[in-house]
PDB file of C-alpha atoms in Angstrom:
ATOM      1  CA  ASP A   1     207.544  57.491  60.526  1.00 58.00           C
ATOM      2  CA  GLU A   2     204.185  59.189  60.639  1.00 60.00           C
ATOM      3  CA  PRO A   3     201.770  58.728  57.495  1.00 61.00           C
ATOM      4  CA  SER A   4     201.450  62.375  56.271  1.00 64.00           C
ATOM      5  CA  GLU A   5     197.501  63.828  56.070  1.00 61.00           C
ATOM      6  CA  TRP A   6     196.680  62.709  52.420  1.00 61.00           C
ATOM      7  CA  GLU A   7     197.672  59.347  53.319  1.00 67.00           C
ATOM      8  CA  LYS A   8     195.337  59.105  56.139  1.00 67.00           C
ATOM      9  CA  THR A   9     192.157  60.389  53.836  1.00 75.00           C
ATOM     10  CA  GLU A  10     189.592  57.791  53.605  1.00 82.00           C
ATOM     11  CA  LEU A  11     187.610  57.715  50.544  1.00 84.00           C
ATOM     12  CA  ASP A  12     184.031  56.877  49.312  1.00 87.00           C
ATOM     13  CA  GLN A  13     183.032  54.727  46.206  1.00 89.00           C
ATOM     14  CA  ALA A  14     182.330  57.830  44.340  1.00 92.00           C
ATOM     15  CA  GLN A  15     185.493  59.685  45.569  1.00 92.00           C
ATOM     16  CA  VAL A  16     187.568  56.681  44.471  1.00 93.00           C
ATOM     17  CA  GLU A  17     186.078  56.820  40.910  1.00 94.00           C
ATOM     18  CA  GLN A  18     187.008  60.003  40.363  1.00 94.00           C
ATOM     19  CA  ARG A  19     190.311  59.806  41.741  1.00 94.00           C
ATOM     20  CA  ILE A  20     191.102  56.889  39.325  1.00 95.00           C
ATOM     21  CA  LYS A  21     189.724  59.040  36.635  1.00 95.00           C
ATOM     22  CA  GLU A  22     191.849  62.092  37.475  1.00 95.00           C
ATOM     23  CA  TYR A  23     194.965  59.525  37.818  1.00 95.00           C
ATOM     24  CA  ASN A  24     194.486  57.919  34.435  1.00 95.00           C
ATOM     25  CA  SER A  25     194.103  61.291  32.560  1.00 95.00           C
ATOM     26  CA  GLN A  26     197.542  62.381  34.293  1.00 94.00           C
ATOM     27  CA  ILE A  27     199.603  59.279  33.202  1.00 91.00           C
ATOM     28  CA  ASN A  28     201.746  59.082  29.692  1.00 86.00           C
ATOM     29  CA  SER A  29     201.925  55.277  29.721  1.00 86.00           C
ATOM     30  CA  ASN A  30     199.149  52.661  29.557  1.00 89.00           C
ATOM     31  CA  LEU A  31     199.689  51.837  33.419  1.00 91.00           C
ATOM     32  CA  PHE A  32     196.150  52.825  34.162  1.00 94.00           C
ATOM     33  CA  MET A  33     193.952  51.790  36.978  1.00 96.00           C
ATOM     34  CA  SER A  34     190.583  49.832  36.923  1.00 95.00           C
ATOM     35  CA  LEU A  35     188.044  50.292  39.101  1.00 94.00           C
ATOM     36  CA  ASN A  36     186.296  46.812  39.663  1.00 93.00           C
ATOM     37  CA  LYS A  37     182.464  45.829  40.291  1.00 90.00           C
ATOM     38  CA  ASP A  38     183.028  44.924  43.909  1.00 90.00           C
ATOM     39  CA  GLY A  39     184.659  48.285  44.589  1.00 89.00           C
ATOM     40  CA  SER A  40     188.215  47.468  44.763  1.00 93.00           C
ATOM     41  CA  TYR A  41     190.625  48.793  42.156  1.00 96.00           C
ATOM     42  CA  THR A  42     193.721  47.526  40.143  1.00 96.00           C
ATOM     43  CA  GLY A  43     196.711  49.241  39.190  1.00 96.00           C
ATOM     44  CA  PHE A  44     200.739  49.135  38.766  1.00 96.00           C
ATOM     45  CA  ILE A  45     203.201  50.451  41.318  1.00 96.00           C
ATOM     46  CA  LYS A  46     206.930  50.871  40.279  1.00 96.00           C
ATOM     47  CA  VAL A  47     209.360  49.752  43.088  1.00 96.00           C
ATOM     48  CA  GLN A  48     212.973  50.373  42.640  1.00 95.00           C
ATOM     49  CA  LEU A  49     215.238  48.022  44.460  1.00 94.00           C
ATOM     50  CA  LYS A  50     218.152  49.552  46.475  1.00 92.00           C
ATOM     51  CA  LEU A  51     219.786  46.623  48.134  1.00 90.00           C
ATOM     52  CA  VAL A  52     223.290  46.966  49.527  1.00 86.00           C
ATOM     53  CA  ARG A  53     223.647  43.053  50.620  1.00 84.00           C
ATOM     54  CA  PRO A  54     223.615  40.471  47.934  1.00 85.00           C
ATOM     55  CA  VAL A  55     220.663  37.991  47.565  1.00 86.00           C
ATOM     56  CA  SER A  56     220.390  34.012  47.155  1.00 85.00           C
ATOM     57  CA  VAL A  57     218.700  32.143  44.649  1.00 79.00           C
ATOM     58  CA  PRO A  58     217.787  28.453  45.116  1.00 76.00           C
ATOM     59  CA  ALA A  59     219.415  25.393  44.115  1.00 62.00           C
ATOM     60  CA  SER A  60     219.203  24.122  40.331  1.00 59.00           C
ATOM     61  CA  LYS A  61     218.172  27.682  39.607  1.00 51.00           C
ATOM     62  CA  ARG A  62     220.459  30.116  37.038  1.00 54.00           C
ATOM     63  CA  VAL A  63     220.845  33.804  38.551  1.00 51.00           C
ATOM     64  CA  PRO A  64     218.025  35.541  37.153  1.00 53.00           C
ATOM     65  CA  SER A  65     219.031  38.316  34.547  1.00 50.00           C
ATOM     66  CA  VAL A  66     217.727  41.276  35.167  1.00 48.00           C
ATOM     67  CA  GLN A  67     219.669  43.333  32.359  1.00 45.00           C
ATOM     68  CA  ALA A  68     218.447  42.449  28.403  1.00 40.00           C
ATOM     69  CA  GLY A  69     220.970  40.499  26.871  1.00 40.00           C
ATOM     70  CA  ARG A  70     223.180  39.626  29.612  1.00 43.00           C
ATOM     71  CA  PRO A  71     222.279  36.361  30.807  1.00 45.00           C
ATOM     72  CA  HIS A  72     224.220  34.732  33.672  1.00 47.00           C
ATOM     73  CA  PRO A  73     225.899  31.435  32.335  1.00 46.00           C
ATOM     74  CA  GLN A  74     226.777  29.757  35.457  1.00 50.00           C
ATOM     75  CA  GLY A  75     224.493  27.122  36.946  1.00 46.00           C
ATOM     76  CA  VAL A  76     223.881  27.179  40.677  1.00 41.00           C
ATOM     77  CA  LYS A  77     224.875  23.768  42.352  1.00 48.00           C
ATOM     78  CA  ARG A  78     223.504  24.475  46.192  1.00 67.00           C
ATOM     79  CA  ARG A  79     222.460  28.323  46.477  1.00 71.00           C
ATOM     80  CA  THR A  80     224.348  31.117  45.267  1.00 78.00           C
ATOM     81  CA  SER A  81     224.537  34.980  46.622  1.00 78.00           C
ATOM     82  CA  PHE A  82     224.580  38.105  44.016  1.00 78.00           C
ATOM     83  CA  TYR A  83     224.018  41.543  43.867  1.00 82.00           C
ATOM     84  CA  LEU A  84     221.192  43.164  42.204  1.00 83.00           C
ATOM     85  CA  PRO A  85     222.275  45.985  39.514  1.00 84.00           C
ATOM     86  CA  LYS A  86     221.930  49.601  41.253  1.00 79.00           C
ATOM     87  CA  GLY A  87     218.706  50.986  39.715  1.00 81.00           C
ATOM     88  CA  THR A  88     217.114  47.906  39.120  1.00 91.00           C
ATOM     89  CA  VAL A  89     213.051  48.548  38.944  1.00 94.00           C
ATOM     90  CA  LYS A  90     209.894  46.233  38.833  1.00 94.00           C
ATOM     91  CA  HIS A  91     206.585  47.143  37.812  1.00 95.00           C
ATOM     92  CA  LEU A  92     203.822  44.846  39.703  1.00 95.00           C
ATOM     93  CA  HIS A  93     200.196  44.562  38.787  1.00 96.00           C
ATOM     94  CA  ILE A  94     198.354  44.574  42.381  1.00 96.00           C
ATOM     95  CA  LEU A  95     195.079  45.197  43.881  1.00 96.00           C
ATOM     96  CA  SER A  96     194.091  48.112  46.100  1.00 95.00           C
ATOM     97  CA  HIS A  97     193.759  45.702  48.862  1.00 94.00           C
ATOM     98  CA  THR A  98     197.306  44.244  48.494  1.00 96.00           C
ATOM     99  CA  ARG A  99     199.606  44.691  51.357  1.00 96.00           C
ATOM    100  CA  ALA A 100     203.088  45.895  51.580  1.00 95.00           C
ATOM    101  CA  SER A 101     204.266  42.580  52.869  1.00 95.00           C
ATOM    102  CA  GLU A 102     202.412  40.934  49.802  1.00 97.00           C
ATOM    103  CA  VAL A 103     204.564  43.189  47.387  1.00 97.00           C
ATOM    104  CA  ILE A 104     207.760  42.245  49.117  1.00 96.00           C
ATOM    105  CA  ASP A 105     206.771  38.642  48.569  1.00 95.00           C
ATOM    106  CA  ALA A 106     206.031  39.118  44.778  1.00 95.00           C
ATOM    107  CA  LEU A 107     209.154  40.977  44.082  1.00 94.00           C
ATOM    108  CA  LEU A 108     211.406  38.349  45.836  1.00 93.00           C
ATOM    109  CA  ARG A 109     209.422  35.659  43.545  1.00 93.00           C
ATOM    110  CA  LYS A 110     210.032  37.763  40.447  1.00 92.00           C
ATOM    111  CA  PHE A 111     213.879  37.287  41.228  1.00 89.00           C
ATOM    112  CA  THR A 112     213.676  33.863  42.562  1.00 89.00           C
ATOM    113  CA  VAL A 113     215.197  35.378  46.218  1.00 90.00           C
ATOM    114  CA  ILE A 114     214.546  32.516  48.693  1.00 88.00           C
ATOM    115  CA  ASP A 115     216.047  35.122  51.424  1.00 87.00           C
ATOM    116  CA  ASN A 116     213.712  35.578  54.302  1.00 87.00           C
ATOM    117  CA  PRO A 117     211.150  38.442  53.453  1.00 91.00           C
ATOM    118  CA  ARG A 118     211.646  39.838  56.718  1.00 89.00           C
ATOM    119  CA  LYS A 119     214.944  40.761  55.673  1.00 89.00           C
ATOM    120  CA  PHE A 120     213.566  43.321  53.681  1.00 93.00           C
ATOM    121  CA  ALA A 121     211.207  46.388  54.026  1.00 94.00           C
ATOM    122  CA  LEU A 122     209.185  48.436  51.650  1.00 95.00           C
ATOM    123  CA  PHE A 123     209.513  52.233  51.858  1.00 94.00           C
ATOM    124  CA  GLU A 124     207.890  55.459  50.316  1.00 94.00           C
ATOM    125  CA  ARG A 125     209.888  58.017  48.853  1.00 92.00           C
ATOM    126  CA  SER A 126     209.143  62.146  48.699  1.00 90.00           C
ATOM    127  CA  GLU A 127     210.143  65.169  48.063  1.00 88.00           C
ATOM    128  CA  LYS A 128     208.941  68.287  49.460  1.00 83.00           C
ATOM    129  CA  ASP A 129     210.757  71.822  49.997  1.00 82.00           C
ATOM    130  CA  GLU A 130     214.126  70.278  48.428  1.00 81.00           C
ATOM    131  CA  GLN A 131     213.723  67.818  51.151  1.00 86.00           C
ATOM    132  CA  VAL A 132     213.857  63.977  50.405  1.00 87.00           C
ATOM    133  CA  TYR A 133     211.641  61.954  52.930  1.00 87.00           C
ATOM    134  CA  LEU A 134     211.810  57.893  53.424  1.00 89.00           C
ATOM    135  CA  ARG A 135     208.957  56.336  55.496  1.00 90.00           C
ATOM    136  CA  LYS A 136     208.921  52.544  56.295  1.00 91.00           C
ATOM    137  CA  LEU A 137     205.616  51.240  55.107  1.00 92.00           C
ATOM    138  CA  GLY A 138     203.722  49.231  57.632  1.00 89.00           C
ATOM    139  CA  ASP A 139     202.967  45.269  56.715  1.00 91.00           C
ATOM    140  CA  ASP A 140     199.131  46.007  56.091  1.00 91.00           C
ATOM    141  CA  GLU A 141     199.475  49.339  54.444  1.00 93.00           C
ATOM    142  CA  GLN A 142     198.363  49.355  50.881  1.00 95.00           C
ATOM    143  CA  PRO A 143     200.786  50.678  48.245  1.00 96.00           C
ATOM    144  CA  LEU A 144     198.031  50.930  45.540  1.00 96.00           C
ATOM    145  CA  ARG A 145     195.841  53.055  47.892  1.00 94.00           C
ATOM    146  CA  LEU A 146     198.703  55.329  48.655  1.00 94.00           C
ATOM    147  CA  ARG A 147     199.870  55.574  44.585  1.00 95.00           C
ATOM    148  CA  LEU A 148     196.210  56.507  43.970  1.00 94.00           C
ATOM    149  CA  LEU A 149     195.882  59.328  46.979  1.00 93.00           C
ATOM    150  CA  ALA A 150     199.335  60.404  45.765  1.00 92.00           C
ATOM    151  CA  GLY A 151     198.750  60.610  41.925  1.00 93.00           C
ATOM    152  CA  PRO A 152     201.351  59.311  39.251  1.00 93.00           C
ATOM    153  CA  SER A 153     204.112  62.067  40.248  1.00 92.00           C
ATOM    154  CA  GLU A 154     207.123  60.205  41.313  1.00 91.00           C
ATOM    155  CA  LYS A 155     208.482  63.143  43.291  1.00 90.00           C
ATOM    156  CA  VAL A 156     205.215  63.127  45.485  1.00 91.00           C
ATOM    157  CA  LEU A 157     205.691  59.456  45.880  1.00 93.00           C
ATOM    158  CA  SER A 158     207.717  56.371  45.041  1.00 95.00           C
ATOM    159  CA  PHE A 159     208.154  53.129  46.440  1.00 96.00           C
ATOM    160  CA  ILE A 160     211.765  51.649  47.194  1.00 95.00           C
ATOM    161  CA  LEU A 161     212.765  48.115  48.354  1.00 95.00           C
ATOM    162  CA  LYS A 162     215.642  48.017  51.133  1.00 93.00           C
ATOM    163  CA  GLU A 163     217.154  45.856  53.762  1.00 91.00           C
ATOM    164  CA  ASN A 164     214.851  45.834  56.835  1.00 86.00           C
ATOM    165  CA  GLU A 165     217.080  47.675  59.609  1.00 73.00           C
ATOM    166  CA  THR A 166     215.539  46.860  62.695  1.00 62.00           C
ATOM    167  CA  GLY A 167     218.454  47.718  65.039  1.00 55.00           C
ATOM    168  CA  GLU A 168     220.482  44.779  66.118  1.00 57.00           C
ATOM    169  CA  VAL A 169     221.086  42.384  63.061  1.00 61.00           C
ATOM    170  CA  ASN A 170     220.898  38.233  63.863  1.00 64.00           C
ATOM    171  CA  TRP A 171     223.951  37.107  61.849  1.00 72.00           C
ATOM    172  CA  ASP A 172     222.924  33.548  63.055  1.00 73.00           C
ATOM    173  CA  ALA A 173     220.125  34.145  60.278  1.00 69.00           C
ATOM    174  CA  PHE A 174     222.519  34.069  57.650  1.00 74.00           C
ATOM    175  CA  THR A 175     224.447  31.394  55.373  1.00 79.00           C
ATOM    176  CA  LEU A 176     228.186  30.932  55.610  1.00 83.00           C
ATOM    177  CA  PRO A 177     228.707  32.922  51.763  1.00 81.00           C
ATOM    178  CA  GLU A 178     226.464  35.723  52.722  1.00 78.00           C
ATOM    179  CA  LEU A 179     228.451  36.332  55.867  1.00 83.00           C
ATOM    180  CA  HIS A 180     231.527  36.179  53.592  1.00 85.00           C
ATOM    181  CA  ASN A 181     230.173  38.553  51.431  1.00 82.00           C
ATOM    182  CA  PHE A 182     229.394  40.819  54.316  1.00 82.00           C
ATOM    183  CA  LEU A 183     232.791  40.742  55.186  1.00 88.00           C
ATOM    184  CA  LEU A 184     234.197  41.797  51.957  1.00 87.00           C
ATOM    185  CA  ILE A 185     231.465  44.673  51.854  1.00 82.00           C
ATOM    186  CA  LEU A 186     232.668  45.772  55.263  1.00 84.00           C
ATOM    187  CA  GLN A 187     236.353  45.869  53.829  1.00 89.00           C
ATOM    188  CA  ARG A 188     235.551  47.818  50.781  1.00 86.00           C
ATOM    189  CA  GLU A 189     233.471  50.166  52.791  1.00 84.00           C
ATOM    190  CA  GLU A 190     236.607  50.682  55.358  1.00 90.00           C
ATOM    191  CA  GLU A 191     238.935  50.915  52.477  1.00 90.00           C
ATOM    192  CA  GLU A 192     236.817  53.557  50.988  1.00 87.00           C
ATOM    193  CA  HIS A 193     236.441  55.899  54.113  1.00 87.00           C
ATOM    194  CA  VAL A 194     240.398  55.543  55.040  1.00 92.00           C
ATOM    195  CA  ARG A 195     240.938  56.581  51.267  1.00 90.00           C
ATOM    196  CA  ARG A 196     238.588  59.585  52.218  1.00 87.00           C
ATOM    197  CA  LEU A 197     240.403  60.570  55.358  1.00 90.00           C
ATOM    198  CA  ARG A 198     243.595  60.706  54.129  1.00 92.00           C
ATOM    199  CA  HIS A 199     242.396  62.701  51.340  1.00 90.00           C
ATOM    200  CA  ARG A 200     241.075  65.223  53.392  1.00 88.00           C
ATOM    201  CA  TYR A 201     244.130  65.539  55.772  1.00 92.00           C
ATOM    202  CA  ALA A 202     246.329  65.522  52.603  1.00 92.00           C
ATOM    203  CA  ARG A 203     244.492  68.695  51.609  1.00 90.00           C
ATOM    204  CA  CYS A 204     244.675  70.347  54.545  1.00 91.00           C
ATOM    205  CA  ARG A 205     248.245  69.903  54.894  1.00 92.00           C
ATOM    206  CA  GLN A 206     248.725  70.988  51.498  1.00 92.00           C
ATOM    207  CA  LYS A 207     247.081  74.241  52.138  1.00 90.00           C
ATOM    208  CA  MET A 208     248.672  74.905  55.379  1.00 93.00           C
ATOM    209  CA  GLN A 209     251.945  74.405  53.653  1.00 92.00           C
ATOM    210  CA  GLU A 210     250.954  77.112  50.829  1.00 92.00           C
ATOM    211  CA  ALA A 211     250.179  79.381  53.788  1.00 92.00           C
ATOM    212  CA  LEU A 212     253.717  78.834  55.118  1.00 92.00           C
TER     213      LEU A 212
END
């Protein structure tokens, strides 16, 4: 949960300008960072959405298509829940002082999701010494600043939107369709877990019989 040492680094104006030049020289796209006259800077961050639960869209909206060429044909009468495809990513153009909570709000607006933003959290992912580390960002942390400090490498730093697991879940905050979907998910997880257990014991039994 603790930020790394480089995340605690404070940069003066000259250092920010130098970091931006180094960052722009290392990327292989046009997603550059730009320094503003007031000392702030703008740039892009990429966020991967790894959501297990379905999300909800408002009444009179169609389910937003996140896959080109595959629009959703059904209109929504009141509100509906659906799963975002695995591996969904979104690029956001933000300011250096844009907070993590504002990034979450912007992502939900992009997909017209009406769930409470507090159900979600922004995480940073990093790889070091063949280990993967995840850290939940505080609401006031600035993702673009972290992106600048880390450089453009996705291994050093990437951003993930996940459910905000804070301990006990307040199930009263969810709608009936969402609760029904959660029950289906639990059933599938249970069935998969039982299948793996049966497969494991079947293999053990087979090995014993071969030994006999």
